[in-house]
Every structure is written in structure tokens, then in C-alpha cells.
mmCIF file of C-alpha atoms in Angstrom:
data_model
loop_
_atom_site.group_PDB
_atom_site.id
_atom_site.type_symbol
_atom_site.label_atom_id
_atom_site.label_comp_id
_atom_site.label_asym_id
_atom_site.label_seq_id
_atom_site.Cartn_x
_atom_site.Cartn_y
_atom_site.Cartn_z
ATOM 1 C CA MET A 569 -10.030 22.585 5.464
ATOM 2 C CA THR A 570 -11.097 21.413 1.963
ATOM 3 C CA LYS A 571 -8.421 19.271 0.534
ATOM 4 C CA GLY A 572 -7.712 18.866 -3.153
ATOM 5 C CA SER A 573 -4.840 19.762 -5.310
ATOM 6 C CA GLU A 574 -3.211 22.269 -2.773
ATOM 7 C CA ASN A 575 -0.415 21.313 -0.483
ATOM 8 C CA GLN A 576 -1.104 18.388 1.779
ATOM 9 C CA VAL A 577 0.875 16.668 4.449
ATOM 10 C CA ILE A 578 1.399 13.085 3.416
ATOM 11 C CA VAL A 579 3.139 10.061 4.872
ATOM 12 C CA VAL A 580 4.296 7.169 2.600
ATOM 13 C CA THR A 581 5.256 3.960 4.301
ATOM 14 C CA GLY A 582 8.003 1.756 2.904
ATOM 15 C CA ALA A 583 9.513 4.615 0.990
ATOM 16 C CA SER A 584 13.057 3.445 0.797
ATOM 17 C CA SER A 585 12.544 1.802 -2.594
ATOM 18 C CA GLY A 586 10.039 0.620 -5.197
ATOM 19 C CA PHE A 587 6.571 2.014 -5.348
ATOM 20 C CA GLY A 588 7.033 3.790 -2.064
ATOM 21 C CA LYS A 589 10.089 5.735 -3.187
ATOM 22 C CA MET A 590 8.562 6.575 -6.504
ATOM 23 C CA THR A 591 5.356 7.757 -4.928
ATOM 24 C CA ALA A 592 7.049 9.905 -2.233
ATOM 25 C CA TYR A 593 9.224 11.677 -4.862
ATOM 26 C CA ALA A 594 6.279 12.162 -7.243
ATOM 27 C CA LEU A 595 4.033 13.669 -4.495
ATOM 28 C CA ALA A 596 6.833 15.961 -3.426
ATOM 29 C CA ASP A 597 7.315 17.050 -7.062
ATOM 30 C CA ALA A 598 3.559 17.750 -7.127
ATOM 31 C CA GLY A 599 4.043 20.358 -4.380
ATOM 32 C CA HIS A 600 3.066 18.351 -1.242
ATOM 33 C CA THR A 601 4.847 18.033 2.002
ATOM 34 C CA VAL A 602 5.808 14.387 1.983
ATOM 35 C CA TYR A 603 7.273 12.228 4.864
ATOM 36 C CA ALA A 604 9.115 9.288 3.319
ATOM 37 C CA SER A 605 9.045 6.730 6.064
ATOM 38 C CA MET A 606 11.587 3.913 6.327
ATOM 39 C CA ARG A 607 13.530 1.976 8.977
ATOM 40 C CA GLY A 608 17.172 2.311 9.700
ATOM 41 C CA ILE A 609 17.678 5.878 8.454
ATOM 42 C CA SER A 610 20.914 6.062 10.492
ATOM 43 C CA GLY A 611 21.896 2.459 9.703
ATOM 44 C CA HIS A 612 21.301 0.242 6.687
ATOM 45 C CA ASN A 613 19.021 2.763 4.931
ATOM 46 C CA ALA A 614 21.148 5.812 5.665
ATOM 47 C CA ASP A 615 22.134 6.009 1.958
ATOM 48 C CA LYS A 616 18.464 6.060 0.993
ATOM 49 C CA ALA A 617 17.528 8.647 3.529
ATOM 50 C CA LYS A 618 20.318 10.804 2.404
ATOM 51 C CA ALA A 619 19.307 10.366 -1.225
ATOM 52 C CA ALA A 620 15.755 11.612 -0.371
ATOM 53 C CA LYS A 621 17.228 14.632 1.447
ATOM 54 C CA ASP A 622 19.546 15.378 -1.494
ATOM 55 C CA TYR A 623 16.672 15.052 -3.890
ATOM 56 C CA ALA A 624 14.624 17.534 -1.773
ATOM 57 C CA ASN A 625 17.494 20.125 -1.855
ATOM 58 C CA LYS A 626 18.290 19.683 -5.606
ATOM 59 C CA HIS A 627 14.643 19.894 -6.746
ATOM 60 C CA ASP A 628 13.574 22.443 -4.038
ATOM 61 C CA VAL A 629 10.698 20.207 -2.851
ATOM 62 C CA ASP A 630 9.381 19.435 0.631
ATOM 63 C CA LEU A 631 10.377 15.757 0.914
ATOM 64 C CA ARG A 632 11.289 14.786 4.458
ATOM 65 C CA VAL A 633 12.412 11.490 5.958
ATOM 66 C CA VAL A 634 10.959 9.902 9.058
ATOM 67 C CA GLU A 635 12.109 6.807 10.872
ATOM 68 C CA ILE A 636 9.201 4.303 11.068
ATOM 69 C CA ASP A 637 9.670 0.547 11.342
ATOM 70 C CA VAL A 638 6.188 -0.670 10.556
ATOM 71 C CA VAL A 639 6.552 -3.832 12.477
ATOM 72 C CA GLU A 640 7.349 -1.987 15.790
ATOM 73 C CA ASP A 641 4.594 -0.308 17.767
ATOM 74 C CA ALA A 642 6.898 2.277 19.339
ATOM 75 C CA SER A 643 8.578 3.170 16.150
ATOM 76 C CA VAL A 644 5.289 3.772 14.359
ATOM 77 C CA ALA A 645 3.878 5.868 17.197
ATOM 78 C CA ALA A 646 7.106 7.929 17.411
ATOM 79 C CA GLY A 647 7.147 8.569 13.701
ATOM 80 C CA ILE A 648 3.537 9.612 13.513
ATOM 81 C CA ASP A 649 3.975 11.892 16.555
ATOM 82 C CA GLN A 650 6.928 13.561 14.763
ATOM 83 C CA ILE A 651 4.854 14.237 11.721
ATOM 84 C CA PHE A 652 2.088 15.900 13.692
ATOM 85 C CA ASP A 653 4.627 17.793 15.891
ATOM 86 C CA GLU A 654 6.370 19.211 12.897
ATOM 87 C CA ALA A 655 3.493 19.767 10.468
ATOM 88 C CA GLY A 656 0.627 20.218 12.765
ATOM 89 C CA HIS A 657 -1.621 17.880 10.935
ATOM 90 C CA LEU A 658 -1.717 14.820 8.505
ATOM 91 C CA ASP A 659 -3.910 14.826 5.472
ATOM 92 C CA VAL A 660 -2.936 11.619 3.683
ATOM 93 C CA ILE A 661 -1.636 8.199 4.597
ATOM 94 C CA VAL A 662 -0.257 5.998 1.806
ATOM 95 C CA HIS A 663 0.024 2.427 2.984
ATOM 96 C CA ASN A 664 2.721 1.002 0.881
ATOM 97 C CA ALA A 665 5.019 -0.977 3.091
ATOM 98 C CA GLY A 666 5.137 -4.617 2.270
ATOM 99 C CA HIS A 667 7.335 -7.660 1.459
ATOM 100 C CA MET A 668 7.013 -10.412 -1.188
ATOM 101 C CA SER A 669 7.896 -14.132 -0.861
ATOM 102 C CA PHE A 670 8.387 -16.850 -3.406
ATOM 103 C CA GLY A 671 8.260 -20.583 -2.906
ATOM 104 C CA PRO A 672 5.850 -23.436 -2.226
ATOM 105 C CA ALA A 673 3.411 -22.560 0.585
ATOM 106 C CA GLU A 674 4.133 -25.722 2.577
ATOM 107 C CA ALA A 675 7.840 -24.804 2.929
ATOM 108 C CA PHE A 676 7.107 -21.545 4.703
ATOM 109 C CA THR A 677 6.981 -21.863 8.558
ATOM 110 C CA PRO A 678 4.052 -20.519 10.444
ATOM 111 C CA GLU A 679 6.412 -17.993 11.894
ATOM 112 C CA GLN A 680 7.347 -16.890 8.437
ATOM 113 C CA MET A 681 3.691 -16.532 7.477
ATOM 114 C CA ALA A 682 3.040 -14.498 10.607
ATOM 115 C CA GLN A 683 5.999 -12.236 9.763
ATOM 116 C CA LEU A 684 4.703 -11.603 6.243
ATOM 117 C CA TYR A 685 1.272 -10.862 7.678
ATOM 118 C CA ASN A 686 2.846 -8.516 10.212
ATOM 119 C CA ILE A 687 4.634 -6.505 7.483
ATOM 120 C CA ASN A 688 1.814 -6.487 4.885
ATOM 121 C CA VAL A 689 -1.251 -6.192 7.120
ATOM 122 C CA LEU A 690 -0.586 -5.467 10.687
ATOM 123 C CA SER A 691 1.709 -2.627 9.853
ATOM 124 C CA THR A 692 -1.227 -0.771 8.430
ATOM 125 C CA GLN A 693 -3.157 -1.206 11.747
ATOM 126 C CA ARG A 694 -0.210 0.241 13.669
ATOM 127 C CA VAL A 695 -0.166 3.332 11.527
ATOM 128 C CA MET A 696 -3.986 3.759 11.566
ATOM 129 C CA ARG A 697 -4.207 3.410 15.363
ATOM 130 C CA SER A 698 -1.449 6.082 15.819
ATOM 131 C CA ALA A 699 -2.794 8.506 13.170
ATOM 132 C CA LEU A 700 -6.591 8.147 13.145
ATOM 133 C CA PRO A 701 -7.481 9.811 16.401
ATOM 134 C CA ARG A 702 -6.044 13.053 15.241
ATOM 135 C CA MET A 703 -7.142 12.671 11.688
ATOM 136 C CA ARG A 704 -10.712 11.999 12.911
ATOM 137 C CA ALA A 705 -10.548 15.179 14.964
ATOM 138 C CA GLN A 706 -9.549 17.060 11.732
ATOM 139 C CA GLY A 707 -12.785 15.956 10.128
ATOM 140 C CA GLN A 708 -11.196 15.185 6.746
ATOM 141 C CA GLY A 709 -8.466 13.020 5.285
ATOM 142 C CA LEU A 710 -7.520 10.408 2.733
ATOM 143 C CA ILE A 711 -6.150 6.910 3.189
ATOM 144 C CA VAL A 712 -4.513 5.226 0.114
ATOM 145 C CA TRP A 713 -3.896 1.513 0.251
ATOM 146 C CA VAL A 714 -1.343 0.018 -2.144
ATOM 147 C CA SER A 715 -2.938 -3.406 -2.744
ATOM 148 C CA SER A 716 -2.149 -5.934 -5.511
ATOM 149 C CA SER A 717 -3.853 -7.435 -8.479
ATOM 150 C CA SER A 718 -2.998 -10.774 -6.990
ATOM 151 C CA THR A 719 -5.881 -10.362 -4.430
ATOM 152 C CA ARG A 720 -8.476 -11.075 -7.037
ATOM 153 C CA GLY A 721 -6.677 -11.587 -10.353
ATOM 154 C CA GLY A 722 -4.868 -14.592 -11.759
ATOM 155 C CA THR A 723 -2.634 -16.165 -9.108
ATOM 156 C CA PRO A 724 0.352 -18.161 -10.185
ATOM 157 C CA PRO A 725 1.661 -20.853 -7.867
ATOM 158 C CA PHE A 726 4.490 -20.349 -5.339
ATOM 159 C CA LEU A 727 3.437 -16.855 -4.337
ATOM 160 C CA SER A 728 0.686 -17.809 -1.873
ATOM 161 C CA PRO A 729 2.082 -16.265 1.382
ATOM 162 C CA TYR A 730 2.342 -12.926 -0.249
ATOM 163 C CA PHE A 731 -1.014 -13.210 -1.997
ATOM 164 C CA ALA A 732 -2.745 -14.233 1.235
ATOM 165 C CA ALA A 733 -1.239 -11.135 3.028
ATOM 166 C CA LYS A 734 -2.074 -8.701 0.344
ATOM 167 C CA ALA A 735 -5.635 -10.167 0.211
ATOM 168 C CA GLY A 736 -5.828 -9.622 4.020
ATOM 169 C CA MET A 737 -4.764 -5.901 3.618
ATOM 170 C CA ASP A 738 -7.161 -5.388 0.786
ATOM 171 C CA SER A 739 -10.031 -6.722 2.833
ATOM 172 C CA LEU A 740 -9.001 -4.517 5.813
ATOM 173 C CA ALA A 741 -9.009 -1.478 3.494
ATOM 174 C CA VAL A 742 -12.537 -2.220 2.378
ATOM 175 C CA SER A 743 -13.777 -2.433 5.898
ATOM 176 C CA TYR A 744 -11.951 0.639 7.021
ATOM 177 C CA ALA A 745 -13.466 2.662 4.193
ATOM 178 C CA SER A 746 -17.027 2.427 5.547
ATOM 179 C CA GLU A 747 -15.960 2.837 9.144
ATOM 180 C CA LEU A 748 -14.190 6.091 8.294
ATOM 181 C CA ALA A 749 -16.668 7.645 5.892
ATOM 182 C CA ARG A 750 -18.743 9.469 8.523
ATOM 183 C CA TRP A 751 -15.540 10.903 10.023
ATOM 184 C CA GLY A 752 -14.749 12.592 6.715
ATOM 185 C CA ILE A 753 -11.870 10.265 5.829
ATOM 186 C CA GLU A 754 -11.893 9.024 2.227
ATOM 187 C CA THR A 755 -10.491 5.855 1.001
ATOM 188 C CA THR A 756 -8.841 4.768 -2.291
ATOM 189 C CA ILE A 757 -7.399 1.321 -3.000
ATOM 190 C CA MET A 758 -4.638 1.377 -5.555
ATOM 191 C CA VAL A 759 -4.147 -1.939 -7.336
ATOM 192 C CA PRO A 760 -0.774 -2.422 -9.151
ATOM 193 C CA GLY A 761 -0.348 -5.419 -11.367
ATOM 194 C CA ALA A 762 2.735 -7.652 -11.353
ATOM 195 C CA PHE A 763 5.574 -5.221 -12.363
ATOM 196 C CA THR A 764 8.410 -7.696 -12.719
ATOM 197 C CA THR A 765 11.012 -4.972 -13.507
ATOM 198 C CA GLY A 766 11.553 -1.531 -12.253
ATOM 199 C CA THR A 767 11.221 -2.407 -8.627
ATOM 200 C CA ASN A 768 12.978 -4.790 -6.154
ATOM 201 C CA HIS A 769 9.763 -6.500 -5.369
ATOM 202 C CA PHE A 770 10.747 -9.831 -7.005
ATOM 203 C CA ALA A 771 14.518 -9.463 -6.564
ATOM 204 C CA HIS A 772 14.206 -9.225 -2.806
ATOM 205 C CA ALA A 773 11.390 -11.792 -2.303
ATOM 206 C CA GLY A 774 11.736 -13.920 0.772
ATOM 207 C CA LYS A 775 12.456 -17.694 0.506
ATOM 208 C CA PRO A 776 10.866 -20.547 2.578
ATOM 209 C CA GLU A 777 12.899 -21.695 5.606
ATOM 210 C CA ASP A 778 11.921 -25.336 5.452
ATOM 211 C CA ALA A 779 14.549 -26.371 2.768
ATOM 212 C CA PRO A 780 13.747 -30.129 2.715
ATOM 213 C CA VAL A 781 10.124 -29.394 1.862
ATOM 214 C CA ALA A 782 11.048 -26.711 -0.698
ATOM 215 C CA ASP A 783 13.510 -29.188 -2.345
ATOM 216 C CA ALA A 784 10.801 -31.850 -2.530
ATOM 217 C CA TYR A 785 8.809 -29.523 -4.720
ATOM 218 C CA LEU A 786 11.740 -27.999 -6.616
ATOM 219 C CA THR A 787 13.150 -31.431 -7.564
ATOM 220 C CA GLY A 788 9.846 -33.367 -7.918
ATOM 221 C CA PRO A 789 6.790 -32.927 -10.191
ATOM 222 C CA TYR A 790 6.827 -29.180 -9.639
ATOM 223 C CA ALA A 791 10.497 -28.726 -10.665
ATOM 224 C CA GLU A 792 9.673 -26.553 -13.714
ATOM 225 C CA VAL A 793 6.967 -24.587 -12.028
ATOM 226 C CA PRO A 794 9.079 -21.687 -10.579
ATOM 227 C CA SER A 795 10.617 -20.704 -13.898
ATOM 228 C CA LYS A 796 7.320 -21.108 -15.714
ATOM 229 C CA ALA A 797 5.527 -18.964 -13.177
ATOM 230 C CA LEU A 798 8.100 -16.059 -13.223
ATOM 231 C CA ASP A 799 8.832 -16.332 -16.964
ATOM 232 C CA GLY A 800 4.954 -16.424 -17.652
ATOM 233 C CA LEU A 801 4.489 -13.229 -15.549
ATOM 234 C CA ARG A 802 7.296 -11.523 -17.447
ATOM 235 C CA SER A 803 5.811 -12.586 -20.750
ATOM 236 C CA LEU A 804 2.450 -10.982 -19.869
ATOM 237 C CA GLU A 805 4.048 -7.653 -19.109
ATOM 238 C CA PRO A 806 4.249 -5.285 -22.021
ATOM 239 C CA ALA A 807 7.750 -4.090 -22.888
ATOM 240 C CA ASP A 808 6.809 -0.499 -22.021
ATOM 241 C CA ALA A 809 5.293 -1.411 -18.580
ATOM 242 C CA ASP A 810 6.346 1.513 -16.300
ATOM 243 C CA PRO A 811 6.062 1.138 -12.498
ATOM 244 C CA THR A 812 6.146 4.924 -12.047
ATOM 245 C CA ALA A 813 2.644 4.858 -13.408
ATOM 246 C CA VAL A 814 1.482 3.662 -9.983
ATOM 247 C CA ALA A 815 3.156 6.674 -8.399
ATOM 248 C CA ARG A 816 1.552 9.000 -10.930
ATOM 249 C CA GLY A 817 -1.786 7.423 -10.275
ATOM 250 C CA ILE A 818 -1.512 8.109 -6.608
ATOM 251 C CA VAL A 819 -0.580 11.727 -7.271
ATOM 252 C CA ASP A 820 -3.685 12.083 -9.366
ATOM 253 C CA ILE A 821 -5.808 10.608 -6.598
ATOM 254 C CA VAL A 822 -4.344 12.905 -3.932
ATOM 255 C CA ASN A 823 -4.931 15.894 -6.189
ATOM 256 C CA MET A 824 -8.575 15.143 -6.864
ATOM 257 C CA PRO A 825 -11.211 17.083 -4.869
ATOM 258 C CA PHE A 826 -12.583 15.563 -1.669
ATOM 259 C CA GLY A 827 -15.481 13.320 -2.404
ATOM 260 C CA LYS A 828 -14.472 12.726 -6.057
ATOM 261 C CA ARG A 829 -11.845 10.158 -5.572
ATOM 262 C CA PRO A 830 -12.454 6.651 -6.917
ATOM 263 C CA PHE A 831 -12.789 3.773 -4.513
ATOM 264 C CA ARG A 832 -10.418 1.575 -6.442
ATOM 265 C CA VAL A 833 -7.886 2.191 -9.217
ATOM 266 C CA HIS A 834 -6.098 -0.404 -11.215
ATOM 267 C CA VAL A 835 -2.664 0.004 -12.881
ATOM 268 C CA ASP A 836 -2.121 -3.430 -14.417
ATOM 269 C CA PRO A 837 -0.452 -3.541 -17.761
ATOM 270 C CA SER A 838 -0.777 -7.309 -17.805
ATOM 271 C CA HIS A 839 -4.548 -7.263 -17.362
ATOM 272 C CA ASP A 840 -4.699 -10.325 -15.178
ATOM 273 C CA GLY A 841 -8.487 -10.099 -14.566
ATOM 274 C CA SER A 842 -8.336 -8.423 -11.116
ATOM 275 C CA GLU A 843 -10.186 -5.315 -12.250
ATOM 276 C CA ILE A 844 -13.151 -7.410 -13.418
ATOM 277 C CA VAL A 845 -13.388 -9.417 -10.237
ATOM 278 C CA SER A 846 -12.905 -6.451 -8.035
ATOM 279 C CA GLY A 847 -15.533 -4.536 -9.987
ATOM 280 C CA VAL A 848 -18.109 -7.260 -9.211
ATOM 281 C CA ALA A 849 -17.035 -7.469 -5.532
ATOM 282 C CA ASP A 850 -17.311 -3.722 -5.029
ATOM 283 C CA ARG A 851 -20.778 -3.560 -6.600
ATOM 284 C CA VAL A 852 -21.818 -6.381 -4.409
ATOM 285 C CA ARG A 853 -20.562 -4.454 -1.358
ATOM 286 C CA ALA A 854 -22.388 -1.398 -2.453
ATOM 287 C CA GLU A 855 -25.701 -3.244 -2.981
ATOM 288 C CA MET A 856 -25.412 -4.817 0.488
ATOM 289 C CA PHE A 857 -24.963 -1.332 2.060
ATOM 290 C CA ARG A 858 -28.102 -0.132 0.292
ATOM 291 C CA ARG A 859 -30.077 -3.174 1.327
ATOM 292 C CA ILE A 860 -29.176 -2.649 4.996
ATOM 293 C CA SER A 861 -29.751 1.173 4.755
ATOM 294 C CA LEU A 862 -26.205 2.120 5.225
ATOM 295 C CA GLU A 863 -25.609 3.548 1.780
ATOM 296 C CA ASP A 864 -24.303 6.793 3.256
ATOM 297 C CA LEU A 865 -21.117 4.892 4.216
ATOM 298 C CA LEU A 866 -20.214 4.339 0.618
ATOM 299 C CA SER A 867 -19.106 8.024 0.453
ATOM 300 C CA PRO A 868 -17.153 10.211 2.800
ATOM 301 C CA VAL A 869 -18.936 13.125 4.603
ATOM 302 C CA GLY A 870 -17.204 16.394 4.057
ATOM 303 C CA GLN A 871 -16.241 18.387 7.207
ATOM 304 C CA ALA A 872 -17.474 15.753 9.551
ATOM 305 C CA ALA A 873 -18.955 17.087 12.752
ATOM 306 C CA ILE A 874 -16.872 15.937 15.721
#
């Protein structure tokens, strides 16, 4: 099974809106069998699940909806099992599910921090543990991680819980890449910049629960910082910044031949410096692997022998 531009079975997590929805639709338009995963497909996301099914019927594409709540072990396992039962295999995982927060770090409770880490990082681990045993047995696959330029680029204040969680996910992706290479499973990390419009990322950002601490910042010496941070991010973003470029970039990655996909791709219209820092970090990683005689782990092995 040599995967490239032909039809592939793909699951996109967090596909009810934003980058996830755009990516799921774009991949289906490109001729792939796509499972748009979301929670509450019979409840609060029923309209979004119906919209995906209607899109599939209208455009004659293979876009399916699967119930997956990424913070629940049983839900993830059941959703991944459904994909394998229906399609027989799974070629690509797009880790997109995530949630943003905005406010002074001190005002977030430890429980809130843990919840953000659960959504942005542990969710990927649940999906991996459910899918990887069967993907390893296939001997080939692709994992796409939707990271963030905030992990290594300019980091405005009051976004620290989200930044920390995305940095954790990015670090996990880097480690998984080398641990999956000999199984024939390829890794690409997609790094979007701060798209302030065109998605619900900022509009639906979580708020800190410790109101007195938050008020101390918002009425004290940092009172003007929230507006400056958000307005500043908007001012850096070109007028023609298009979040669908992230979805198109993922389609391009999926359609590339096995073994030719880049390790990291940046789609950052604001150019916040992440690409420069990540380039250095990724070169340091590669050099370390060469120095310890594990350079083969930098590239996936085609048709891994199981």
C-alpha cells in the first residue's frame, strides 16, 4: 500500500468548526474518505454534523461524521473502532482538536490549566493509543499535527495557558515522529499563525475562573494590555490572510508521495518568527540524531516489516 495522492482514509479531530472543518471539507473535495470527528453529533453539534452530511451529498464527496469527544477515553476508542470497522483501515490522522484561552496566567485555576492540557495535548494521546496498533500493523501512515506559531514565535501576554498547551503538543509530535519512523508512519507538523478572523478561535476563547485575580490585572498596571495584545495581533495580520490556506496546506501534505513530506510546514501570514526558531530547533534535533547514530529515525521507512 503506497500512499500518495490516491484516496486515503482520514480522520480529522475537532472538525465541527475552524481549521478542522475547513480541512475535513478540503480533503473530501480532494477525493479522500474523510471522517470529520466532533462531539455531540446528536446534541449541541447536530446542526454541524448535518451540515457536513449535506455537504457530502451536494458535492458528491466521501465526507462522513464520527462521534469523538477527545477528552473521553471511551468515546475516542469507539470512534476509532467505527472508522476501522467501516473503512477497514486508517491512513491519516489530523490532530486538530484544541481550545484557546485568554487572560492573565495567575487567574486560571490549576483545574482549568489541566483541562486545557487535556483538550490540546492528552486528546492526541488518546487518539494515538486507539489508532496506532492497527496503523503500525499496516506498515505505513501519516500523522499531521496542527500546532501553532505561538510555540516558538512571538508570544503576546495573556495567552500563556494556550501557548503552554500547544507547546506541549508540538513537543509530543516531535518525539512521536522518531518513534514511529521505523513503523513506516510519517509525521508532518502544520504550524498556523495567529489568524484572528475566519475562525472561532479567539471568539470562543476560555476565560480565567479566578475573577478577583483577573480584575487585579485588568484594572491595575496591565489594564491596557488585553486590547493592545489583541489589536496588535490583528494589525500584524495582512488584510488578505486566509485561514483556508491551512486546510489547503494539509491537503498538499496528504497528497505528497510517502517519504517526501516535510517535517514542518508554516502558514503564518504575520511572520511572527516561529519559522526561524523552529528551523534552528529542528536542525539541532537532526544533528543530535546523527551524533548518536540514530539518523535513520529522521525519515520514515516505507513498507515497514512487522
